[in-house]
């Protein structure tokens, strides 16, 4: 079974994501919302098991807490503003094997804008070259490997990069699927497309050169 872990903080709803999960051809999954705000995000009723657990704030911490409550042997970490294709669960199961231990999807934005097509294409190329996908690509991993690596570092940002670097250091194979996963452009629209792109790249560089995730988070959420 696949356990889907969704970290939330002040999310009004998970409607689009849940509607896309309801359409999965493979129904062998559970959903765990690791919520760090007072208000629980709204979501439509679906046939799969849905659990909401309260966690302290911090994406790495929330993801780990949700994973600890999971029953599946595969973990799939999704952002609340994502949407997936009906074949996503089946595709994950098909591609994980004795040699493939983790992976992610090809990122697309929910916009036909050329700007976002360029951003998503560059992001996919980067992840295929480095084998370090970001969280908005829907990272999935065998639970045994996840636990053996000590899970995500419990930091507010860049936990996805840190985990994937651990996987690469341990010489475990990561696959970037051709199947698309769609994510919202809302943060880009709210804060400015070019500004957000430049800042995201800058923060990633700062993290690569040793700045702590906590310091970066203060700038990111300012």
PDB file of C-alpha atoms in Angstrom:
ATOM      1  CA  UNK A   1       0.000   0.000   0.000  1.00  0.00           C
ATOM      2  CA  UNK A   2       1.053   3.590  -0.642  1.00  0.00           C
ATOM      3  CA  UNK A   3       0.755   6.138   2.158  1.00  0.00           C
ATOM      4  CA  UNK A   4       0.292   9.687   0.887  1.00  0.00           C
ATOM      5  CA  UNK A   5       1.541  12.337   3.321  1.00  0.00           C
ATOM      6  CA  UNK A   6       0.376  15.931   2.824  1.00  0.00           C
ATOM      7  CA  UNK A   7       1.803  18.709   5.042  1.00  0.00           C
ATOM      8  CA  UNK A   8      -0.540  21.671   5.519  1.00  0.00           C
ATOM      9  CA  UNK A   9      -0.376  25.064   7.206  1.00  0.00           C
ATOM     10  CA  UNK A  10      -3.207  27.561   6.779  1.00  0.00           C
ATOM     11  CA  UNK A  11      -4.410  25.746   3.654  1.00  0.00           C
ATOM     12  CA  UNK A  12      -8.077  26.574   2.988  1.00  0.00           C
ATOM     13  CA  UNK A  13      -8.688  23.267   1.212  1.00  0.00           C
ATOM     14  CA  UNK A  14      -7.176  20.287  -0.603  1.00  0.00           C
ATOM     15  CA  UNK A  15     -10.061  19.940  -3.051  1.00  0.00           C
ATOM     16  CA  UNK A  16      -8.155  19.710  -6.338  1.00  0.00           C
ATOM     17  CA  UNK A  17      -5.653  17.226  -4.936  1.00  0.00           C
ATOM     18  CA  UNK A  18      -8.326  15.015  -3.362  1.00  0.00           C
ATOM     19  CA  UNK A  19     -10.446  15.072  -6.507  1.00  0.00           C
ATOM     20  CA  UNK A  20      -7.458  13.860  -8.517  1.00  0.00           C
ATOM     21  CA  UNK A  21      -6.674  11.147  -5.949  1.00  0.00           C
ATOM     22  CA  UNK A  22     -10.293   9.956  -6.052  1.00  0.00           C
ATOM     23  CA  UNK A  23      -9.797   9.180  -9.765  1.00  0.00           C
ATOM     24  CA  UNK A  24      -6.835   6.835  -9.225  1.00  0.00           C
ATOM     25  CA  UNK A  25      -7.090   3.560 -11.125  1.00  0.00           C
ATOM     26  CA  UNK A  26      -5.243   1.832  -8.268  1.00  0.00           C
ATOM     27  CA  UNK A  27      -7.149   2.381  -5.013  1.00  0.00           C
ATOM     28  CA  UNK A  28      -4.572   0.790  -2.693  1.00  0.00           C
ATOM     29  CA  UNK A  29      -3.580   3.912  -0.767  1.00  0.00           C
ATOM     30  CA  UNK A  30      -4.253   5.936   2.355  1.00  0.00           C
ATOM     31  CA  UNK A  31      -4.010   9.690   2.928  1.00  0.00           C
ATOM     32  CA  UNK A  32      -2.455  11.367   5.956  1.00  0.00           C
ATOM     33  CA  UNK A  33      -2.734  15.143   6.366  1.00  0.00           C
ATOM     34  CA  UNK A  34      -0.073  16.464   8.743  1.00  0.00           C
ATOM     35  CA  UNK A  35      -1.646  19.772   9.734  1.00  0.00           C
ATOM     36  CA  UNK A  36       0.248  22.486  11.615  1.00  0.00           C
ATOM     37  CA  UNK A  37      -2.472  25.129  11.925  1.00  0.00           C
ATOM     38  CA  UNK A  38      -5.549  25.485  14.124  1.00  0.00           C
ATOM     39  CA  UNK A  39      -7.929  25.091  11.211  1.00  0.00           C
ATOM     40  CA  UNK A  40      -8.111  21.780   9.367  1.00  0.00           C
ATOM     41  CA  UNK A  41      -8.137  22.220   5.566  1.00  0.00           C
ATOM     42  CA  UNK A  42     -11.384  21.267   3.862  1.00  0.00           C
ATOM     43  CA  UNK A  43     -11.413  18.285   1.533  1.00  0.00           C
ATOM     44  CA  UNK A  44     -14.111  16.315  -0.310  1.00  0.00           C
ATOM     45  CA  UNK A  45     -15.163  12.922   1.001  1.00  0.00           C
ATOM     46  CA  UNK A  46     -13.550  10.047  -0.883  1.00  0.00           C
ATOM     47  CA  UNK A  47     -13.600   6.285  -0.451  1.00  0.00           C
ATOM     48  CA  UNK A  48      -9.996   5.965   0.717  1.00  0.00           C
ATOM     49  CA  UNK A  49      -8.827   6.184   4.330  1.00  0.00           C
ATOM     50  CA  UNK A  50      -8.077   9.791   5.337  1.00  0.00           C
ATOM     51  CA  UNK A  51      -6.407  10.725   8.630  1.00  0.00           C
ATOM     52  CA  UNK A  52      -5.693  14.230   9.903  1.00  0.00           C
ATOM     53  CA  UNK A  53      -2.913  14.464  12.482  1.00  0.00           C
ATOM     54  CA  UNK A  54      -1.852  17.625  14.297  1.00  0.00           C
ATOM     55  CA  UNK A  55       1.840  18.426  14.118  1.00  0.00           C
ATOM     56  CA  UNK A  56       4.163  21.222  15.109  1.00  0.00           C
ATOM     57  CA  UNK A  57       5.011  23.562  12.246  1.00  0.00           C
ATOM     58  CA  UNK A  58       7.941  22.801   9.965  1.00  0.00           C
ATOM     59  CA  UNK A  59       7.710  20.919   6.703  1.00  0.00           C
ATOM     60  CA  UNK A  60      10.360  18.312   7.521  1.00  0.00           C
ATOM     61  CA  UNK A  61       8.855  17.748  10.951  1.00  0.00           C
ATOM     62  CA  UNK A  62       5.325  17.480   9.544  1.00  0.00           C
ATOM     63  CA  UNK A  63       6.346  15.030   6.828  1.00  0.00           C
ATOM     64  CA  UNK A  64       8.120  12.820   9.344  1.00  0.00           C
ATOM     65  CA  UNK A  65       5.193  12.901  11.755  1.00  0.00           C
ATOM     66  CA  UNK A  66       2.796  11.903   9.006  1.00  0.00           C
ATOM     67  CA  UNK A  67       5.134   9.124   7.855  1.00  0.00           C
ATOM     68  CA  UNK A  68       5.274   7.725  11.392  1.00  0.00           C
ATOM     69  CA  UNK A  69       1.490   7.289  11.340  1.00  0.00           C
ATOM     70  CA  UNK A  70       1.518   5.495   7.983  1.00  0.00           C
ATOM     71  CA  UNK A  71       0.680   1.855   7.280  1.00  0.00           C
ATOM     72  CA  UNK A  72       2.036   1.594   3.733  1.00  0.00           C
ATOM     73  CA  UNK A  73       5.379   0.241   2.578  1.00  0.00           C
ATOM     74  CA  UNK A  74       5.738   3.107   0.099  1.00  0.00           C
ATOM     75  CA  UNK A  75       5.600   6.780   1.091  1.00  0.00           C
ATOM     76  CA  UNK A  76       4.469   9.489  -1.323  1.00  0.00           C
ATOM     77  CA  UNK A  77       4.867  13.096  -0.213  1.00  0.00           C
ATOM     78  CA  UNK A  78       2.550  15.596  -1.897  1.00  0.00           C
ATOM     79  CA  UNK A  79       1.960  19.324  -1.575  1.00  0.00           C
ATOM     80  CA  UNK A  80      -1.617  20.384  -0.868  1.00  0.00           C
ATOM     81  CA  UNK A  81      -1.832  22.443  -4.070  1.00  0.00           C
ATOM     82  CA  UNK A  82      -0.803  19.582  -6.372  1.00  0.00           C
ATOM     83  CA  UNK A  83      -2.903  17.534  -8.800  1.00  0.00           C
ATOM     84  CA  UNK A  84      -2.006  14.088 -10.131  1.00  0.00           C
ATOM     85  CA  UNK A  85      -3.049  11.969 -13.088  1.00  0.00           C
ATOM     86  CA  UNK A  86      -5.346   8.931 -12.576  1.00  0.00           C
ATOM     87  CA  UNK A  87      -2.449   6.550 -13.267  1.00  0.00           C
ATOM     88  CA  UNK A  88      -0.070   8.042 -10.671  1.00  0.00           C
ATOM     89  CA  UNK A  89      -0.358   5.354  -7.963  1.00  0.00           C
ATOM     90  CA  UNK A  90      -0.057   2.537 -10.501  1.00  0.00           C
ATOM     91  CA  UNK A  91       2.952   4.237 -12.102  1.00  0.00           C
ATOM     92  CA  UNK A  92       4.787   4.502  -8.777  1.00  0.00           C
ATOM     93  CA  UNK A  93       4.243   0.815  -8.037  1.00  0.00           C
ATOM     94  CA  UNK A  94       5.307  -0.179 -11.544  1.00  0.00           C
ATOM     95  CA  UNK A  95       8.588   1.746 -11.389  1.00  0.00           C
ATOM     96  CA  UNK A  96       9.781   0.956  -7.863  1.00  0.00           C
ATOM     97  CA  UNK A  97      11.843  -2.233  -7.889  1.00  0.00           C
ATOM     98  CA  UNK A  98      14.797  -3.935  -6.231  1.00  0.00           C
ATOM     99  CA  UNK A  99      17.090  -1.422  -7.936  1.00  0.00           C
ATOM    100  CA  UNK A 100      14.862   1.700  -7.960  1.00  0.00           C
ATOM    101  CA  UNK A 101      14.340   2.970  -4.419  1.00  0.00           C
ATOM    102  CA  UNK A 102      12.807   6.424  -4.827  1.00  0.00           C
ATOM    103  CA  UNK A 103      11.637   8.877  -7.420  1.00  0.00           C
ATOM    104  CA  UNK A 104       9.481  11.816  -8.422  1.00  0.00           C
ATOM    105  CA  UNK A 105       7.328  13.070 -11.268  1.00  0.00           C
ATOM    106  CA  UNK A 106       7.853  15.540 -14.096  1.00  0.00           C
ATOM    107  CA  UNK A 107       6.751  18.942 -12.826  1.00  0.00           C
ATOM    108  CA  UNK A 108       4.108  20.959 -14.660  1.00  0.00           C
ATOM    109  CA  UNK A 109       2.238  24.074 -13.613  1.00  0.00           C
ATOM    110  CA  UNK A 110      -1.523  24.565 -13.839  1.00  0.00           C
ATOM    111  CA  UNK A 111      -1.023  27.298 -16.424  1.00  0.00           C
ATOM    112  CA  UNK A 112      -0.534  27.370 -20.186  1.00  0.00           C
ATOM    113  CA  UNK A 113       1.790  30.354 -19.904  1.00  0.00           C
ATOM    114  CA  UNK A 114       5.060  30.011 -21.818  1.00  0.00           C
ATOM    115  CA  UNK A 115       6.894  31.342 -18.766  1.00  0.00           C
ATOM    116  CA  UNK A 116       5.741  28.452 -16.589  1.00  0.00           C
ATOM    117  CA  UNK A 117       6.407  25.924 -19.348  1.00  0.00           C
ATOM    118  CA  UNK A 118      10.021  27.116 -19.473  1.00  0.00           C
ATOM    119  CA  UNK A 119      10.347  26.986 -15.665  1.00  0.00           C
ATOM    120  CA  UNK A 120       8.945  23.453 -15.470  1.00  0.00           C
ATOM    121  CA  UNK A 121      11.097  22.230 -18.366  1.00  0.00           C
ATOM    122  CA  UNK A 122      14.252  23.617 -16.753  1.00  0.00           C
ATOM    123  CA  UNK A 123      13.264  22.117 -13.399  1.00  0.00           C
ATOM    124  CA  UNK A 124      12.690  18.685 -14.895  1.00  0.00           C
ATOM    125  CA  UNK A 125      15.989  18.790 -16.774  1.00  0.00           C
ATOM    126  CA  UNK A 126      17.815  19.800 -13.589  1.00  0.00           C
ATOM    127  CA  UNK A 127      16.269  16.978 -11.580  1.00  0.00           C
ATOM    128  CA  UNK A 128      17.055  14.385 -14.256  1.00  0.00           C
ATOM    129  CA  UNK A 129      20.681  15.504 -14.391  1.00  0.00           C
ATOM    130  CA  UNK A 130      21.224  15.740 -10.629  1.00  0.00           C
ATOM    131  CA  UNK A 131      18.721  13.077  -9.483  1.00  0.00           C
ATOM    132  CA  UNK A 132      17.663  15.572  -6.797  1.00  0.00           C
ATOM    133  CA  UNK A 133      13.975  16.346  -7.385  1.00  0.00           C
ATOM    134  CA  UNK A 134      12.141  18.932  -5.305  1.00  0.00           C
ATOM    135  CA  UNK A 135       9.119  18.346  -3.093  1.00  0.00           C
ATOM    136  CA  UNK A 136       6.656  19.846  -5.580  1.00  0.00           C
ATOM    137  CA  UNK A 137       7.487  16.957  -7.931  1.00  0.00           C
ATOM    138  CA  UNK A 138       5.838  14.463  -5.583  1.00  0.00           C
ATOM    139  CA  UNK A 139       8.730  12.513  -4.068  1.00  0.00           C
ATOM    140  CA  UNK A 140       8.039   8.830  -3.365  1.00  0.00           C
ATOM    141  CA  UNK A 141      10.305   6.385  -1.529  1.00  0.00           C
ATOM    142  CA  UNK A 142      10.334   2.912  -0.005  1.00  0.00           C
ATOM    143  CA  UNK A 143       9.576   3.243   3.686  1.00  0.00           C
ATOM    144  CA  UNK A 144      12.443   0.933   4.674  1.00  0.00           C
ATOM    145  CA  UNK A 145      14.944   3.219   2.943  1.00  0.00           C
ATOM    146  CA  UNK A 146      13.294   6.359   4.325  1.00  0.00           C
ATOM    147  CA  UNK A 147      13.585   5.060   7.881  1.00  0.00           C
ATOM    148  CA  UNK A 148      17.139   3.788   7.410  1.00  0.00           C
ATOM    149  CA  UNK A 149      18.234   7.261   6.280  1.00  0.00           C
ATOM    150  CA  UNK A 150      16.770   8.872   9.389  1.00  0.00           C
ATOM    151  CA  UNK A 151      13.771  10.354   7.539  1.00  0.00           C
ATOM    152  CA  UNK A 152      13.691  14.056   6.569  1.00  0.00           C
ATOM    153  CA  UNK A 153      15.828  16.453   8.569  1.00  0.00           C
ATOM    154  CA  UNK A 154      13.320  18.321  10.733  1.00  0.00           C
ATOM    155  CA  UNK A 155      13.888  21.734   9.194  1.00  0.00           C
ATOM    156  CA  UNK A 156      11.424  24.292   7.777  1.00  0.00           C
ATOM    157  CA  UNK A 157      12.750  24.275   4.195  1.00  0.00           C
ATOM    158  CA  UNK A 158      15.080  22.347   1.869  1.00  0.00           C
ATOM    159  CA  UNK A 159      14.215  19.060   3.565  1.00  0.00           C
ATOM    160  CA  UNK A 160      13.584  17.572   0.129  1.00  0.00           C
ATOM    161  CA  UNK A 161      17.066  18.453  -1.122  1.00  0.00           C
ATOM    162  CA  UNK A 162      18.671  17.130   2.063  1.00  0.00           C
ATOM    163  CA  UNK A 163      16.872  13.774   1.803  1.00  0.00           C
ATOM    164  CA  UNK A 164      17.677  13.295  -1.875  1.00  0.00           C
ATOM    165  CA  UNK A 165      21.337  14.062  -1.215  1.00  0.00           C
ATOM    166  CA  UNK A 166      21.326  11.345   1.462  1.00  0.00           C
ATOM    167  CA  UNK A 167      19.878   8.904  -1.052  1.00  0.00           C
ATOM    168  CA  UNK A 168      22.478   9.798  -3.650  1.00  0.00           C
ATOM    169  CA  UNK A 169      25.286   9.552  -1.084  1.00  0.00           C
ATOM    170  CA  UNK A 170      24.101   6.029  -0.252  1.00  0.00           C
ATOM    171  CA  UNK A 171      24.152   5.185  -3.969  1.00  0.00           C
ATOM    172  CA  UNK A 172      20.462   4.346  -4.143  1.00  0.00           C
ATOM    173  CA  UNK A 173      18.768   4.725  -7.510  1.00  0.00           C
ATOM    174  CA  UNK A 174      16.303   7.584  -8.011  1.00  0.00           C
ATOM    175  CA  UNK A 175      14.002   7.739 -11.034  1.00  0.00           C
ATOM    176  CA  UNK A 176      12.370  10.851 -12.516  1.00  0.00           C
ATOM    177  CA  UNK A 177       9.168   9.691 -14.173  1.00  0.00           C
ATOM    178  CA  UNK A 178       7.951  11.119 -17.454  1.00  0.00           C
ATOM    179  CA  UNK A 179       4.418  11.212 -16.039  1.00  0.00           C
ATOM    180  CA  UNK A 180       3.366  14.724 -15.078  1.00  0.00           C
ATOM    181  CA  UNK A 181       2.367  16.135 -11.713  1.00  0.00           C
ATOM    182  CA  UNK A 182       0.668  19.526 -11.689  1.00  0.00           C
ATOM    183  CA  UNK A 183       1.300  22.218  -9.123  1.00  0.00           C
ATOM    184  CA  UNK A 184      -0.277  25.603  -8.515  1.00  0.00           C
ATOM    185  CA  UNK A 185       1.193  28.883  -9.746  1.00  0.00           C
ATOM    186  CA  UNK A 186      -0.432  30.803  -6.879  1.00  0.00           C
ATOM    187  CA  UNK A 187       2.785  31.695  -5.037  1.00  0.00           C
ATOM    188  CA  UNK A 188       4.333  32.955  -8.276  1.00  0.00           C
ATOM    189  CA  UNK A 189       1.239  35.012  -9.068  1.00  0.00           C
ATOM    190  CA  UNK A 190       0.916  36.404  -5.532  1.00  0.00           C
ATOM    191  CA  UNK A 191       4.567  37.426  -5.156  1.00  0.00           C
ATOM    192  CA  UNK A 192       5.543  38.042  -8.777  1.00  0.00           C
ATOM    193  CA  UNK A 193       6.674  35.452 -11.313  1.00  0.00           C
ATOM    194  CA  UNK A 194      10.205  36.652 -12.005  1.00  0.00           C
ATOM    195  CA  UNK A 195      10.855  37.699  -8.404  1.00  0.00           C
ATOM    196  CA  UNK A 196       9.761  34.297  -7.073  1.00  0.00           C
ATOM    197  CA  UNK A 197      11.884  32.425  -9.617  1.00  0.00           C
ATOM    198  CA  UNK A 198      14.992  34.467  -8.806  1.00  0.00           C
ATOM    199  CA  UNK A 199      14.489  34.171  -5.045  1.00  0.00           C
ATOM    200  CA  UNK A 200      13.887  30.406  -5.204  1.00  0.00           C
ATOM    201  CA  UNK A 201      17.115  29.950  -7.149  1.00  0.00           C
ATOM    202  CA  UNK A 202      18.988  32.253  -4.773  1.00  0.00           C
ATOM    203  CA  UNK A 203      17.768  30.402  -1.678  1.00  0.00           C
ATOM    204  CA  UNK A 204      18.791  27.073  -3.192  1.00  0.00           C
ATOM    205  CA  UNK A 205      22.258  28.477  -3.843  1.00  0.00           C
ATOM    206  CA  UNK A 206      22.520  29.787  -0.271  1.00  0.00           C
ATOM    207  CA  UNK A 207      21.570  26.356   1.062  1.00  0.00           C
ATOM    208  CA  UNK A 208      24.116  24.655  -1.194  1.00  0.00           C
ATOM    209  CA  UNK A 209      26.811  26.982   0.149  1.00  0.00           C
ATOM    210  CA  UNK A 210      25.966  26.177   3.758  1.00  0.00           C
ATOM    211  CA  UNK A 211      23.345  28.649   4.991  1.00  0.00           C
ATOM    212  CA  UNK A 212      20.970  26.967   7.431  1.00  0.00           C
ATOM    213  CA  UNK A 213      17.411  26.162   6.408  1.00  0.00           C
ATOM    214  CA  UNK A 214      16.180  28.114   9.440  1.00  0.00           C
ATOM    215  CA  UNK A 215      17.831  31.344   8.246  1.00  0.00           C
ATOM    216  CA  UNK A 216      16.551  30.826   4.721  1.00  0.00           C
ATOM    217  CA  UNK A 217      13.022  30.182   6.024  1.00  0.00           C
ATOM    218  CA  UNK A 218      12.972  33.578   7.740  1.00  0.00           C
ATOM    219  CA  UNK A 219      13.672  35.218   4.377  1.00  0.00           C
ATOM    220  CA  UNK A 220      11.360  32.898   2.432  1.00  0.00           C
ATOM    221  CA  UNK A 221       8.335  33.440   4.670  1.00  0.00           C
ATOM    222  CA  UNK A 222       8.966  37.157   5.277  1.00  0.00           C
TER     223      UNK A 222
END
